[in-house]
Tab-separated table of C-alpha atoms in Angstrom:
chain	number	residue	atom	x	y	z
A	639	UNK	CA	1.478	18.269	122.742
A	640	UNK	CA	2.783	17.058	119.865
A	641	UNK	CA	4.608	20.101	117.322
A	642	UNK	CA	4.925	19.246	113.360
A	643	UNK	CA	8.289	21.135	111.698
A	644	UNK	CA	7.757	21.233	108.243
A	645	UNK	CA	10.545	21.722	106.551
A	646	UNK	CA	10.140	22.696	102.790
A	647	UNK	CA	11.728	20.397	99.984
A	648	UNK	CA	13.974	22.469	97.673
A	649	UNK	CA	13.915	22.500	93.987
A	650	UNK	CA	16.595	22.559	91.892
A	651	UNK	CA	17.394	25.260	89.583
A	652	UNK	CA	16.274	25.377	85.953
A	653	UNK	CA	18.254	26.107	82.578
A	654	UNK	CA	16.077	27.824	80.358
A	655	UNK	CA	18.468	28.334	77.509
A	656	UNK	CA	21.866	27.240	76.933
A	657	UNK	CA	23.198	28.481	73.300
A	658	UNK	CA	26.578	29.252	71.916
A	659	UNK	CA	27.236	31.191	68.494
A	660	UNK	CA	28.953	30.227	66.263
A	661	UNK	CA	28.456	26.573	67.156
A	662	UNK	CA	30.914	25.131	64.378
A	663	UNK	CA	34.097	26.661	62.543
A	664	UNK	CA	37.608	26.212	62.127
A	665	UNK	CA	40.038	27.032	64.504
A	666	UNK	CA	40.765	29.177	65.949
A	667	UNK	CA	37.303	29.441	66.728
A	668	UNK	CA	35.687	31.826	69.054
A	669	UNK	CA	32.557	31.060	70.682
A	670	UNK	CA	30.282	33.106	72.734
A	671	UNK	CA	27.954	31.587	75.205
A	672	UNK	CA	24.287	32.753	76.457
A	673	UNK	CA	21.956	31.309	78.752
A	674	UNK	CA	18.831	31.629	80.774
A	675	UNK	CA	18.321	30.258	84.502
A	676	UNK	CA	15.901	30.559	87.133
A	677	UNK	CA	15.892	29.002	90.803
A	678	UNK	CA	11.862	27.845	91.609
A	679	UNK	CA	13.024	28.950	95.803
A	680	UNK	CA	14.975	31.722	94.449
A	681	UNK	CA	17.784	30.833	95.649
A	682	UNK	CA	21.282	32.310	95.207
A	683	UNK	CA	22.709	30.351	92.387
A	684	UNK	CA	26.573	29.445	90.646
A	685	UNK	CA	27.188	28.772	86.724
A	686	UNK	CA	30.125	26.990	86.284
A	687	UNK	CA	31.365	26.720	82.677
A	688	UNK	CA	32.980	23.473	81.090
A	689	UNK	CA	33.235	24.710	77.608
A	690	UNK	CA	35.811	22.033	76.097
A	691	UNK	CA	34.001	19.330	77.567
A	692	UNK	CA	36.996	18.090	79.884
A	693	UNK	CA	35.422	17.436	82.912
A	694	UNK	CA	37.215	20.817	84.418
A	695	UNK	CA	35.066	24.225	84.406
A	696	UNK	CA	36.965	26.827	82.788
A	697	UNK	CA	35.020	29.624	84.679
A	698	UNK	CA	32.835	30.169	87.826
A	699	UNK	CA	30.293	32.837	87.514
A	700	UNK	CA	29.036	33.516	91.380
A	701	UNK	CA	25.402	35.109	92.036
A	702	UNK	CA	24.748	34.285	88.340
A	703	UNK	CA	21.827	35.192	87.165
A	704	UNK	CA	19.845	35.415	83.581
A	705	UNK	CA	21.098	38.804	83.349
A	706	UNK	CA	24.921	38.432	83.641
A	707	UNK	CA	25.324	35.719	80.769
A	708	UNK	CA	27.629	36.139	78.517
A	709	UNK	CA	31.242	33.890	78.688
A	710	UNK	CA	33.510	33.525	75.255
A	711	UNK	CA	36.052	30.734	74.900
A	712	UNK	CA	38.475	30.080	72.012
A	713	UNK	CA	38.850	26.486	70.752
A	714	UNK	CA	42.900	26.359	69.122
A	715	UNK	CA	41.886	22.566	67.995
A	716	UNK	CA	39.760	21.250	66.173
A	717	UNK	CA	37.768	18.194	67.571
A	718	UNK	CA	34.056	17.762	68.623
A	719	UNK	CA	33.365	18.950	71.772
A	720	UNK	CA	30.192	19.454	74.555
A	721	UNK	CA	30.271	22.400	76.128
A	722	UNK	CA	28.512	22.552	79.749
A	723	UNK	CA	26.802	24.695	82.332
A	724	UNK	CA	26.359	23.825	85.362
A	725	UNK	CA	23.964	25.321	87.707
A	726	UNK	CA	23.970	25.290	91.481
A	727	UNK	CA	21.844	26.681	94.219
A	728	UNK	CA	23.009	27.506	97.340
A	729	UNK	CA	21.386	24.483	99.019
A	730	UNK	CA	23.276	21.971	97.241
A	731	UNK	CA	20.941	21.119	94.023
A	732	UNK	CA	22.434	21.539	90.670
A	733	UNK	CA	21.468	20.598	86.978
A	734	UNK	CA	23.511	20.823	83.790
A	735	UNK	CA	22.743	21.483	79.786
A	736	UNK	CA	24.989	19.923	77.114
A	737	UNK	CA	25.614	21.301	73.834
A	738	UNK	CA	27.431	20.571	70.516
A	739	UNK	CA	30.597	22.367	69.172
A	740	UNK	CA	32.021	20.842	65.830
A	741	UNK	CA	35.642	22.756	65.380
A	742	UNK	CA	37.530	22.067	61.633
A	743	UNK	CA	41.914	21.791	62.055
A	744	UNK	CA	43.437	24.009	59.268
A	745	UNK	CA	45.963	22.267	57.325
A	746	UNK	CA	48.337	24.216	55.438
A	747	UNK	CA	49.877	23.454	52.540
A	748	UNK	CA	51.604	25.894	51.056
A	749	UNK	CA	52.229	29.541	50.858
A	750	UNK	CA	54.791	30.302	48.545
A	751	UNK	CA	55.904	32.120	45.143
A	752	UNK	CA	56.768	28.988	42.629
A	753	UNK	CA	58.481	30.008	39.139
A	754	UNK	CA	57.782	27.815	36.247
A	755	UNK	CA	59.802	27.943	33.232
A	756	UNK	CA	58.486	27.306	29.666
A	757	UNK	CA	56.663	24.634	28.786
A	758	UNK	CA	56.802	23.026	32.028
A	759	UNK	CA	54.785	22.976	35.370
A	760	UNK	CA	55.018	22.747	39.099
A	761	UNK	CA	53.245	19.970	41.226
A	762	UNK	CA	52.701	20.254	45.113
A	763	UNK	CA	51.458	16.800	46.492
A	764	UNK	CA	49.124	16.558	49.637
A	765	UNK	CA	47.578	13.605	51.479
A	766	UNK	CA	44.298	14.540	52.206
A	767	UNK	CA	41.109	12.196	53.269
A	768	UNK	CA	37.847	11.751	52.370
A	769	UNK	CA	35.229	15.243	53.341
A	770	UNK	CA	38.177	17.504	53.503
A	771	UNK	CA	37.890	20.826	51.719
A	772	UNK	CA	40.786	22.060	49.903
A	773	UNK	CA	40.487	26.031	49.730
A	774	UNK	CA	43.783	27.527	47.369
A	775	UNK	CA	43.892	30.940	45.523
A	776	UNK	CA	46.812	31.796	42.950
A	777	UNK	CA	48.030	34.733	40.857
A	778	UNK	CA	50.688	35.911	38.966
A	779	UNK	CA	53.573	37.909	40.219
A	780	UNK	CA	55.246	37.846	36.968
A	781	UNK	CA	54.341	37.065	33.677
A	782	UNK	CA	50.956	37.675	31.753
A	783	UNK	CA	48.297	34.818	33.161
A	784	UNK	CA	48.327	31.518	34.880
A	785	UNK	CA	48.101	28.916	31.952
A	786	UNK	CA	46.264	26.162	34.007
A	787	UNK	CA	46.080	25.390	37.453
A	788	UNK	CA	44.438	21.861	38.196
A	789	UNK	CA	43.755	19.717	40.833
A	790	UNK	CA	44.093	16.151	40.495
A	791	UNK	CA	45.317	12.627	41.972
A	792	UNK	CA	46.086	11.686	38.080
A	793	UNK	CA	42.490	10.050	37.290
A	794	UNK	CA	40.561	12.731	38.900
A	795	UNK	CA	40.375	16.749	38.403
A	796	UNK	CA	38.503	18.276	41.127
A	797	UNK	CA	39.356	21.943	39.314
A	798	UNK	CA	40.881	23.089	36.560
A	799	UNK	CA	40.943	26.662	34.694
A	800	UNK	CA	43.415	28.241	32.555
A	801	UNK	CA	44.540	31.736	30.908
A	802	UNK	CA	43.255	33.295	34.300
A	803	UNK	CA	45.538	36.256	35.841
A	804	UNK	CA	43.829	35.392	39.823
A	805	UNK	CA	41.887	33.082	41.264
A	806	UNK	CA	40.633	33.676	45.083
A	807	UNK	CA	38.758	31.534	48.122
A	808	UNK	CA	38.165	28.510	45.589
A	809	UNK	CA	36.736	25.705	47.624
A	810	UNK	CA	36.732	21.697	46.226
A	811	UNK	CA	35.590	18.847	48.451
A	812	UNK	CA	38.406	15.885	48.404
A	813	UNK	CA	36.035	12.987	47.087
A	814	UNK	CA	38.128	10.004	49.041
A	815	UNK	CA	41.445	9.676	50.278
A	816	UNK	CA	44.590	9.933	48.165
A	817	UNK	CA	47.551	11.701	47.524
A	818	UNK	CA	46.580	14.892	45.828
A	819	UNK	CA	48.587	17.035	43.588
A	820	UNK	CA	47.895	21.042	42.917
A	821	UNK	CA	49.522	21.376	39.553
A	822	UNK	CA	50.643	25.039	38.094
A	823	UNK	CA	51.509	24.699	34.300
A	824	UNK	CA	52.769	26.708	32.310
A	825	UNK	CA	52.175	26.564	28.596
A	826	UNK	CA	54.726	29.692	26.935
A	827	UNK	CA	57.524	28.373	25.080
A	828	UNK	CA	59.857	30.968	25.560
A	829	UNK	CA	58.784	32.712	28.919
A	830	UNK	CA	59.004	31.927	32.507
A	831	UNK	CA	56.303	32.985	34.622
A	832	UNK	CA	55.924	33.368	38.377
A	833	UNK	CA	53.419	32.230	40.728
A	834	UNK	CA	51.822	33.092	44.310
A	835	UNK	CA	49.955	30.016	45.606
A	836	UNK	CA	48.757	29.705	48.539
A	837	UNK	CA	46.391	25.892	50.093
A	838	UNK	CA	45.069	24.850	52.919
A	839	UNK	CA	42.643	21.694	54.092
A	840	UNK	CA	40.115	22.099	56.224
A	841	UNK	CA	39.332	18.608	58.333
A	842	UNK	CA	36.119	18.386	60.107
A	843	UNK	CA	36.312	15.982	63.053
């Protein structure tokens, strides 16, 4: 008598979804993570989590399931990173999903009160490459108006206005890399005036 054992092969689990929000940002950035599994043998399964993309999960979810998803992680660097998940069963199969996380650094420049007396100005110098964004706001904490703020490496103006009493969350793209200078004039003859300004780069990876 001759008895067959047929032993069943096992499947792998699946990753339906894999999907983090926001997926780009400057840091600090905080990032939540969703997903959607399934095991074909329905099988216990394990999500492990390698959110920076260094090879080490920084979580593992046991008995994880579709309906327990949700994981946050906060990137303090910015960098382009693949976030992970990792899926086992609990007969040794496993798969993984990749995704894309693009994180900005914040650069800051300065964040200061600057006085300017007549019929002079004030020039704060940056290095700053090509694709950065240079976000600045300024107003006046004494005196009547701003007489001209500009941006400039001495051939270019990315931004000038004048005669303005605040300017908030303006936003110029650095064109190619120099040294940059934010320039705060003031244009009264007899009359100091004081300045908040307050600049920052962000640098996308």
């Amino acid at each position: 008598i001759t008895i067959s054992v047929y032993q069943q092969q096992n499947n792998p689990p699946q990753i339906l979804s894999w999907s983090a929000n926001p997926t780009m940002g400057c840091s600090p950035l905080d990032v939540s993570y969703s997903w959607a599994i399934q095991d074909p043998d329905n099988d216990n399964m394990v999500c492990e989590i390698d959110a920076d993309g260094d090879g080490t999960p920084e979580t593992t979810i046991p008995n994880c399931t579709s309906q327990n998803n949700g994981y946050s992680f906060t990137f303090n660097s910015g960098g382009s990173y693949t976030s992970r998940l990792i899926v086992k069963d609990s007969k040794g199969d496993s798969t993984y999903k990749d995704l894309s996380i693009a994180v900005c650094d914040v650069i800051n420049i300065v964040d200061q009160d600057v006085n300017v007396g007549p019929s002079s100005s004030y020039e704060i110098s940056f290095y700053a490459y090509t694709g950065d964004t240079l976000i600045f706001s300024a107003w006046v904490v004494s005196g009547n108006d701003i007489s001209y703020l500009k941006v400039t490496d001495g051939s270019t103006t990315l931004y000038y206005n004048e005669a303005f009493t605040g300017v908030y969350n303006q936003k110029v793209r650095i064109p190619y890399t120099n040294t940059w200078k934010i320039i705060l004039g003031n244009t009264a003859v007899w009359n100091s005036k004081t300045y908040h300004i307050t600049a920052y780069l962000h640098r996308w990876p």
